[in-house]
Short mmCIF file of C-alpha atoms in Angstrom, two decimals:
data_model
loop_
_atom_site.label_atom_id
_atom_site.label_comp_id
_atom_site.label_asym_id
_atom_site.label_seq_id
_atom_site.Cartn_x
_atom_site.Cartn_y
_atom_site.Cartn_z
CA MET I 1 -26.66 4.59 19.27
CA ALA I 2 -27.45 4.17 15.60
CA ALA I 3 -28.18 0.78 14.18
CA PRO I 4 -25.56 -2.17 13.83
CA VAL I 5 -23.90 -1.88 10.02
CA ASP I 6 -23.76 -5.29 7.95
CA PRO I 7 -20.24 -5.54 6.82
CA ILE I 8 -20.98 -7.68 4.60
CA ALA I 9 -23.69 -5.26 2.91
CA LEU I 10 -21.60 -2.83 3.07
CA ALA I 11 -18.75 -4.33 1.72
CA ALA I 12 -20.74 -5.46 -1.27
CA ALA I 13 -22.10 -1.52 -1.83
CA LEU I 14 -18.31 -0.17 -2.06
CA ILE I 15 -17.52 -2.94 -4.77
CA SER I 16 -20.60 -3.03 -7.00
CA SER I 17 -19.44 1.17 -7.28
CA PRO I 18 -16.43 1.30 -9.57
CA SER I 19 -13.46 2.90 -7.96
CA VAL I 20 -10.46 2.19 -10.01
CA THR I 21 -7.29 3.85 -9.45
CA PRO I 22 -7.36 7.12 -8.32
CA ALA I 23 -11.17 7.14 -7.11
CA ARG I 24 -13.63 9.38 -6.79
CA GLY I 25 -17.00 10.37 -6.30
CA PRO I 26 -19.88 7.29 -5.84
CA VAL I 27 -17.89 5.08 -4.03
CA PHE I 28 -17.05 8.45 -1.67
CA ASP I 29 -20.69 8.83 -1.18
CA ILE I 30 -21.11 5.06 0.12
CA LEU I 31 -18.98 5.66 2.76
CA GLU I 32 -19.87 8.92 3.94
CA GLN I 33 -23.38 8.28 4.26
CA ALA I 34 -22.56 5.33 6.66
CA LEU I 35 -20.10 6.84 8.52
CA SER I 36 -23.08 10.31 9.15
CA GLU I 37 -25.29 7.73 10.16
CA LEU I 38 -23.24 6.86 13.18
CA GLY I 39 -21.98 10.55 14.23
CA PHE I 40 -19.15 11.44 12.43
CA ASP I 41 -17.99 14.27 11.15
CA VAL I 42 -17.19 13.62 7.42
CA HIS I 43 -14.84 15.98 5.43
CA ARG I 44 -13.99 15.17 1.45
CA PHE I 45 -11.42 17.02 -0.04
CA ILE I 46 -9.47 16.69 -3.42
CA ALA I 47 -6.01 17.17 -3.87
CA GLY I 48 -2.81 17.15 -7.01
CA ASP I 49 -3.64 18.04 -10.52
CA PRO I 50 -3.09 15.66 -14.30
CA PRO I 51 -1.53 13.50 -15.02
CA GLU I 52 -1.21 12.05 -10.73
CA GLY I 53 -4.29 13.45 -9.90
CA PRO I 54 -7.53 14.75 -9.15
CA VAL I 55 -7.52 12.54 -5.94
CA GLU I 56 -10.60 12.52 -3.79
CA ASN I 57 -9.90 11.87 -0.15
CA LEU I 58 -12.10 11.58 3.26
CA VAL I 59 -11.25 12.12 7.01
CA ALA I 60 -14.20 11.89 9.61
CA THR I 61 -13.44 12.40 13.35
CA ARG I 62 -16.29 11.35 16.46
CA GLY I 63 -15.41 12.15 19.60
CA THR I 64 -12.80 14.48 21.28
CA GLY I 65 -9.28 14.18 22.92
CA SER I 66 -6.98 11.44 23.46
CA PRO I 67 -6.88 8.43 23.39
CA HIS I 68 -7.16 9.06 19.61
CA PHE I 69 -7.85 5.91 17.55
CA GLY I 70 -7.60 6.02 13.48
CA PHE I 71 -8.33 3.49 10.82
CA ALA I 72 -6.89 4.12 7.80
CA GLY I 73 -7.49 2.45 4.04
CA HIS I 74 -8.23 2.82 1.05
CA LEU I 75 -11.00 3.02 -1.59
CA ASP I 76 -9.21 2.41 -4.91
CA VAL I 77 -8.70 -0.57 -6.56
CA VAL I 78 -6.70 -1.76 -9.64
CA PRO I 79 -7.96 -1.79 -13.11
CA PRO I 80 -10.33 -5.36 -13.04
CA GLY I 81 -8.47 -6.96 -16.02
CA ASP I 82 -9.94 -9.41 -17.98
CA GLY I 83 -10.94 -13.47 -17.46
CA TRP I 84 -13.91 -12.62 -14.93
CA ALA I 85 -16.45 -15.02 -14.61
CA GLY I 86 -19.20 -11.87 -13.97
CA ASP I 87 -18.73 -8.32 -13.85
CA PRO I 88 -16.28 -7.56 -11.54
CA PHE I 89 -17.80 -4.68 -9.75
CA ASP I 90 -20.96 -6.13 -9.96
CA ALA I 91 -20.77 -7.56 -5.86
CA ARG I 92 -22.00 -11.37 -5.71
CA ILE I 93 -21.83 -14.22 -2.54
CA GLU I 94 -21.57 -17.48 -3.68
CA ASP I 95 -21.17 -20.78 -1.50
CA GLY I 96 -19.96 -18.22 1.74
CA VAL I 97 -17.70 -16.25 -0.72
CA LEU I 98 -18.07 -12.25 -1.67
CA THR I 99 -16.78 -11.98 -5.11
CA GLY I 100 -15.75 -8.39 -6.64
CA ARG I 101 -12.39 -6.45 -6.92
CA GLY I 102 -11.60 -5.25 -3.79
CA ALA I 103 -13.21 -7.64 -1.93
CA ASN I 104 -10.19 -8.37 -0.54
CA ASP I 105 -7.77 -5.18 -0.91
CA MET I 106 -9.69 -3.48 0.54
CA LYS I 107 -13.14 -2.54 0.90
CA SER I 108 -13.80 -4.98 2.93
CA ALA I 109 -12.29 -4.49 5.49
CA ILE I 110 -13.21 -0.65 5.64
CA ALA I 111 -16.54 -2.10 5.64
CA ALA I 112 -15.75 -4.40 8.39
CA PHE I 113 -14.16 -1.49 10.66
CA VAL I 114 -17.36 0.82 10.12
CA ALA I 115 -19.68 -2.28 11.70
CA ALA I 116 -17.06 -2.75 14.57
CA ILE I 117 -17.13 0.96 15.30
CA SER I 118 -21.51 0.59 15.26
CA ARG I 119 -21.99 -1.48 17.87
CA VAL I 120 -19.03 0.36 19.59
CA GLU I 121 -20.05 2.73 22.76
CA GLN I 122 -18.16 5.11 22.33
CA ALA I 123 -17.22 6.40 25.99
CA ARG I 124 -13.86 8.84 25.18
CA GLY I 125 -11.37 9.61 23.19
CA THR I 126 -11.70 9.72 19.23
CA CYS I 127 -12.30 8.09 16.63
CA SER I 128 -11.15 8.43 12.60
CA PHE I 129 -10.56 7.15 9.10
CA LEU I 130 -8.65 8.28 6.96
CA ILE I 131 -9.16 6.97 3.39
CA THR I 132 -7.62 8.23 -0.02
CA GLY I 133 -8.51 7.25 -3.39
CA ASP I 134 -4.98 6.66 -3.84
CA GLU I 135 -2.95 4.18 -2.77
CA GLU I 136 -2.49 1.82 -5.76
CA GLY I 137 -1.50 4.66 -7.90
CA PRO I 138 0.99 6.99 -7.57
CA SER I 139 0.03 7.97 -3.86
CA THR I 140 1.51 11.44 -4.34
CA HIS I 141 -2.07 13.27 -3.29
CA GLY I 142 -3.43 10.68 -1.62
CA THR I 143 -2.29 9.61 1.90
CA PRO I 144 0.54 12.61 2.28
CA ALA I 145 -2.20 15.13 1.53
CA ILE I 146 -4.30 13.55 4.25
CA ILE I 147 -1.40 13.96 6.84
CA ARG I 148 -0.85 17.30 5.71
CA TRP I 149 -4.55 18.33 5.89
CA LEU I 150 -4.58 16.81 9.80
CA GLY I 151 -1.12 18.85 10.38
CA ALA I 152 -2.93 21.93 9.26
CA ARG I 153 -5.80 21.13 12.00
CA SER I 154 -3.49 19.81 14.19
CA ILE I 155 -4.71 16.59 14.82
CA LYS I 156 -2.88 13.89 15.51
CA PRO I 157 -3.84 10.09 16.22
CA ASP I 158 -1.91 8.05 18.48
CA MET I 159 -1.97 4.65 16.73
CA ILE I 160 -3.09 3.51 13.55
CA LEU I 161 -4.44 0.38 12.09
CA ILE I 162 -4.54 -0.01 8.20
CA GLY I 163 -7.03 -2.52 7.21
CA GLU I 164 -4.59 -4.08 4.55
CA PRO I 165 -4.87 -7.80 3.81
CA THR I 166 -2.05 -9.33 5.33
CA SER I 167 -3.18 -12.69 6.78
CA ASN I 168 -1.61 -15.45 4.69
CA ALA I 169 -3.26 -18.83 5.48
CA GLN I 170 -5.83 -17.69 7.93
CA LEU I 171 -7.34 -14.96 9.37
CA GLY I 172 -5.26 -13.85 12.50
CA ASP I 173 -1.83 -15.48 11.27
CA THR I 174 0.04 -12.49 10.27
CA VAL I 175 -0.10 -8.64 11.45
CA LYS I 176 2.84 -6.19 9.91
CA ILE I 177 4.83 -4.21 12.11
CA GLY I 178 6.90 -2.12 9.22
CA ARG I 179 7.51 -2.33 5.74
CA ARG I 180 10.36 -2.69 3.60
CA GLY I 181 11.43 0.69 1.56
CA SER I 182 10.76 0.99 -2.10
CA VAL I 183 12.53 2.64 -4.53
CA ASN I 184 12.74 2.83 -8.99
CA MET I 185 15.00 3.19 -10.84
CA TRP I 186 15.72 4.57 -14.66
CA ILE I 187 19.67 4.19 -16.19
CA GLU I 188 20.00 5.29 -19.70
CA VAL I 189 23.32 5.03 -21.70
CA PRO I 190 23.52 6.82 -24.55
CA GLY I 191 25.56 5.74 -27.95
CA THR I 192 25.76 6.84 -31.66
CA GLN I 193 23.27 4.72 -33.54
CA GLY I 194 24.96 3.26 -36.86
CA HIS I 195 25.06 0.13 -39.43
CA VAL I 196 26.59 -3.13 -37.54
CA ALA I 197 28.89 -3.37 -40.46
CA TYR I 198 30.51 -0.35 -39.72
CA PRO I 199 30.86 -0.68 -36.08
CA HIS I 200 33.87 2.32 -35.91
CA ARG I 201 31.28 5.24 -37.39
CA ALA I 202 28.83 3.48 -34.43
CA ASP I 203 28.65 3.38 -30.27
CA ASN I 204 27.19 0.37 -28.93
CA PRO I 205 24.93 1.95 -25.90
CA ILE I 206 24.98 -2.27 -25.13
CA PRO I 207 27.46 -4.05 -23.77
CA PRO I 208 28.00 -0.37 -21.33
CA VAL I 209 24.11 -1.48 -20.14
CA ALA I 210 24.83 -4.91 -20.09
CA ARG I 211 28.15 -3.87 -17.34
CA ILE I 212 25.87 -2.12 -15.48
CA VAL I 213 23.64 -4.90 -14.87
CA ALA I 214 26.24 -7.22 -14.21
CA ALA I 215 28.20 -4.89 -12.21
CA LEU I 216 24.78 -4.62 -9.80
CA ASP I 217 23.40 -7.81 -9.80
CA ALA I 218 26.43 -8.33 -8.05
CA VAL I 219 25.86 -6.21 -5.36
CA HIS I 220 25.07 -7.54 -1.72
CA LEU I 221 23.17 -5.42 -0.13
CA ASP I 222 22.78 -7.04 3.66
CA ASP I 223 21.92 -10.15 5.41
CA GLY I 224 18.83 -8.70 6.61
CA THR I 225 17.96 -8.03 10.02
CA ASP I 226 16.19 -9.60 12.78
CA ALA I 227 12.92 -7.56 12.08
CA PHE I 228 13.23 -7.66 8.13
CA PRO I 229 14.25 -10.34 5.44
CA PRO I 230 17.48 -8.99 3.21
CA SER I 231 17.10 -6.18 0.61
CA ASN I 232 16.99 -7.43 -2.72
CA LEU I 233 17.80 -5.46 -6.21
CA GLU I 234 16.23 -6.90 -8.97
CA PHE I 235 16.09 -5.61 -12.81
CA THR I 236 12.18 -5.43 -14.21
CA GLU I 237 13.36 -4.12 -18.17
CA VAL I 238 16.46 -4.02 -20.00
CA ALA I 239 15.51 -2.53 -23.82
CA CYS I 240 16.91 -0.48 -26.93
CA GLY I 241 15.00 2.33 -28.87
CA GLU I 242 15.84 1.55 -32.39
CA SER I 243 14.84 -2.37 -33.61
CA ALA I 244 16.84 -4.36 -36.66
CA THR I 245 18.67 -7.03 -37.09
CA ASN I 246 21.39 -4.49 -38.75
CA LEU I 247 21.34 -1.73 -36.58
CA ILE I 248 23.56 -0.64 -33.36
CA PRO I 249 20.77 1.37 -31.03
CA GLY I 250 21.49 4.97 -30.40
CA SER I 251 20.48 4.23 -26.35
CA ALA I 252 19.80 1.59 -24.14
CA SER I 253 17.98 1.28 -21.27
CA ALA I 254 18.03 -0.72 -17.44
CA ARG I 255 14.86 -0.43 -14.91
CA LEU I 256 15.12 -1.77 -11.37
CA ASN I 257 13.54 -1.70 -8.48
CA ILE I 258 15.73 -2.04 -4.74
CA ARG I 259 13.38 -3.58 -2.10
CA PHE I 260 15.69 -2.30 1.30
CA ASN I 261 15.18 -2.80 4.99
CA ASN I 262 15.99 -0.24 7.70
CA LEU I 263 19.65 -0.62 7.15
CA HIS I 264 19.23 1.53 4.53
CA ARG I 265 17.92 4.67 2.88
CA GLY I 266 16.82 5.14 0.09
CA ALA I 267 19.04 8.26 -0.91
CA ASP I 268 22.00 6.30 -0.19
CA LEU I 269 21.29 3.16 -2.55
CA VAL I 270 20.25 5.98 -5.75
CA ARG I 271 23.77 7.36 -4.96
CA MET I 272 25.06 3.42 -4.99
CA VAL I 273 23.52 3.23 -8.51
CA GLU I 274 24.88 6.59 -10.00
CA GLU I 275 28.51 5.58 -8.83
CA VAL I 276 28.20 2.28 -10.32
CA ALA I 277 26.39 3.96 -13.71
CA GLN I 278 29.24 6.62 -14.59
CA ARG I 279 32.24 3.87 -13.25
CA GLU I 280 30.55 1.05 -16.11
CA ALA I 281 29.23 3.54 -18.78
CA PRO I 282 30.41 7.19 -17.76
CA GLY I 283 27.55 9.41 -19.44
CA ALA I 284 25.05 7.49 -18.09
CA THR I 285 22.06 9.07 -16.72
CA VAL I 286 19.67 7.55 -13.71
CA GLU I 287 16.55 8.87 -12.42
CA ALA I 288 14.74 7.59 -9.19
CA LYS I 289 11.44 7.47 -7.42
CA ILE I 290 11.69 6.30 -3.81
CA SER I 291 8.18 5.18 -2.89
CA GLY I 292 8.95 4.88 0.54
CA GLU I 293 11.61 4.23 3.13
CA ALA I 294 11.75 1.31 5.40
CA PHE I 295 9.68 2.05 8.75
CA LEU I 296 8.82 -0.09 11.34
CA THR I 297 6.99 0.01 14.42
CA PRO I 298 8.65 -0.70 18.08
CA PRO I 299 6.62 -2.71 20.11
CA GLY I 300 3.84 -0.90 22.41
CA GLU I 301 0.31 -1.05 23.56
CA LEU I 302 -1.02 -1.12 19.54
CA TYR I 303 1.01 -4.08 19.17
CA GLU I 304 -1.16 -5.67 22.52
CA LEU I 305 -4.20 -4.78 21.91
CA VAL I 306 -4.39 -6.04 18.18
CA VAL I 307 -1.95 -9.48 19.10
CA ASP I 308 -4.61 -9.79 21.85
CA ALA I 309 -7.42 -9.26 19.85
CA ILE I 310 -6.55 -11.65 17.33
CA ARG I 311 -5.43 -14.68 20.00
CA GLU I 312 -9.22 -13.81 21.85
CA GLU I 313 -11.00 -13.72 18.46
CA THR I 314 -9.54 -16.55 16.67
CA GLY I 315 -6.97 -18.83 19.10
CA LEU I 316 -4.12 -17.59 16.73
CA THR I 317 -0.79 -15.79 18.05
CA PRO I 318 0.08 -14.10 14.63
CA GLU I 319 3.47 -13.68 13.50
CA LEU I 320 4.85 -10.36 13.39
CA SER I 321 5.91 -9.47 10.36
CA THR I 322 7.96 -6.84 7.45
CA GLY I 323 7.36 -9.09 4.29
CA GLY I 324 5.38 -8.78 1.49
CA GLY I 325 5.15 -5.21 -0.33
CA THR I 326 4.17 -1.03 0.59
CA SER I 327 1.32 0.49 2.44
CA ASP I 328 0.45 3.96 3.26
CA GLY I 329 1.73 2.97 6.81
CA ARG I 330 5.17 4.19 5.16
CA TYR I 331 3.74 7.33 4.94
CA LEU I 332 1.87 7.34 8.10
CA ILE I 333 4.92 6.22 10.46
CA ALA I 334 5.35 10.02 10.47
CA LEU I 335 2.53 10.88 12.41
CA CYS I 336 2.28 7.84 15.35
CA PRO I 337 2.85 3.76 16.06
CA VAL I 338 0.75 2.13 12.87
CA VAL I 339 0.05 -1.53 12.30
CA ASP I 340 -1.40 -3.30 9.42
CA PHE I 341 -3.68 -6.00 9.75
CA GLY I 342 -6.70 -7.26 7.39
CA LEU I 343 -7.79 -10.93 5.59
CA PRO I 344 -6.02 -13.33 4.20
CA ASN I 345 -4.58 -12.01 0.79
CA ALA I 346 -4.14 -14.54 -1.45
CA THR I 347 -6.55 -13.53 -3.92
CA MET I 348 -5.71 -9.91 -3.87
CA HIS I 349 -5.56 -7.94 -7.12
CA LYS I 350 -6.33 -11.37 -8.79
CA VAL I 351 -9.21 -12.18 -11.59
CA GLY I 352 -11.86 -12.91 -9.27
CA GLU I 353 -10.50 -10.86 -6.46
CA SER I 354 -12.46 -12.38 -2.98
CA ALA I 355 -13.30 -13.19 0.71
CA ARG I 356 -14.77 -15.36 2.27
CA VAL I 357 -17.87 -14.12 5.09
CA GLU I 358 -17.25 -15.58 7.70
CA ASP I 359 -13.59 -14.10 7.29
CA ILE I 360 -14.90 -10.88 7.27
CA GLU I 361 -17.76 -10.80 10.12
CA ALA I 362 -14.64 -12.74 11.77
CA LEU I 363 -12.21 -9.23 11.07
CA SER I 364 -15.16 -6.58 12.13
CA ARG I 365 -15.16 -8.68 15.58
CA ILE I 366 -11.51 -8.40 16.05
CA TYR I 367 -11.94 -4.70 14.87
CA GLU I 368 -14.81 -4.34 17.83
CA ARG I 369 -12.33 -5.57 20.33
CA ILE I 370 -9.57 -3.65 19.18
CA VAL I 371 -11.72 0.01 19.49
CA THR I 372 -13.34 -1.05 22.59
CA LYS I 373 -10.39 -1.80 24.54
CA VAL I 374 -9.29 1.45 23.19
CA LEU I 375 -12.92 3.93 23.70
CA GLY I 376 -14.66 1.72 24.64
#
């Protein structure tokens, strides 16, 4: 076996390679070198054209046959923003805390899994890394492209663990066994611009938009299920194209997002919004983008592997949750059972994003326990 990988050193190296979404190039070089030294067959490819591409993706495999255990994640990060105490892409450790953009979401988890597999004597089956450079962005040419790449080669994992930061108060307290779906919609109501003193010569689009907002705000989607919280519809913007105190605008718009559980399908929710918009404002148009459908991994071997490994390492029995945002599990569930498990997520996407060194090391040991049971 090759020398074990230090998860902290690898995490710091990945953080210190800027990779604001969509990520390409040097950050993938670092990961490729680490995996190649462990005997992985590494494949990198570019997918997509502007404006949502090009995106770099990586698939690395070691071993053959079943069981096939996959680890999925992303090397892209959100923009750092202002207010950092130092360079957000200069990883630093102070008082046992690793700080830098991507330390929490989710370069440290990728490093932890690389370190874990470096300590496992793989006796059977296949281990794979499914790593995208576009999870924080549109995701159009990221994990969906990886799935197509796998399908073209008849490669299909038996189970996938995603290293998203799922823990809440402490490492191991929460595992995500499913995610809600998400759909964004843009409603446009046409009008006729005119002077406020001559309203008969204009057609004000603002009252119809207000009626649409009120009608949709009154919709009760559901009460949730045993596995999912209630679905929620939230307006994120109401606007009009022109701005003057004496001007009736020529158009008005509203933007909304629905986070929905597995009682709904995205297309059905889009039709519901379209029907309300047409009823309250004939001529209104609705544009929609479904980011992902709700999914739930049924109880089985993957649950047990993850929960047992967490309990053995931390003494905690994790909550099995579907709360929070989306992940690329919404795509990967088409291949096999999927769960998300990673670091405490209090600093994800924040200025000063960080992770405790001891949590990264413990996460790596949990990953090692899981892989050992499957492939060791």
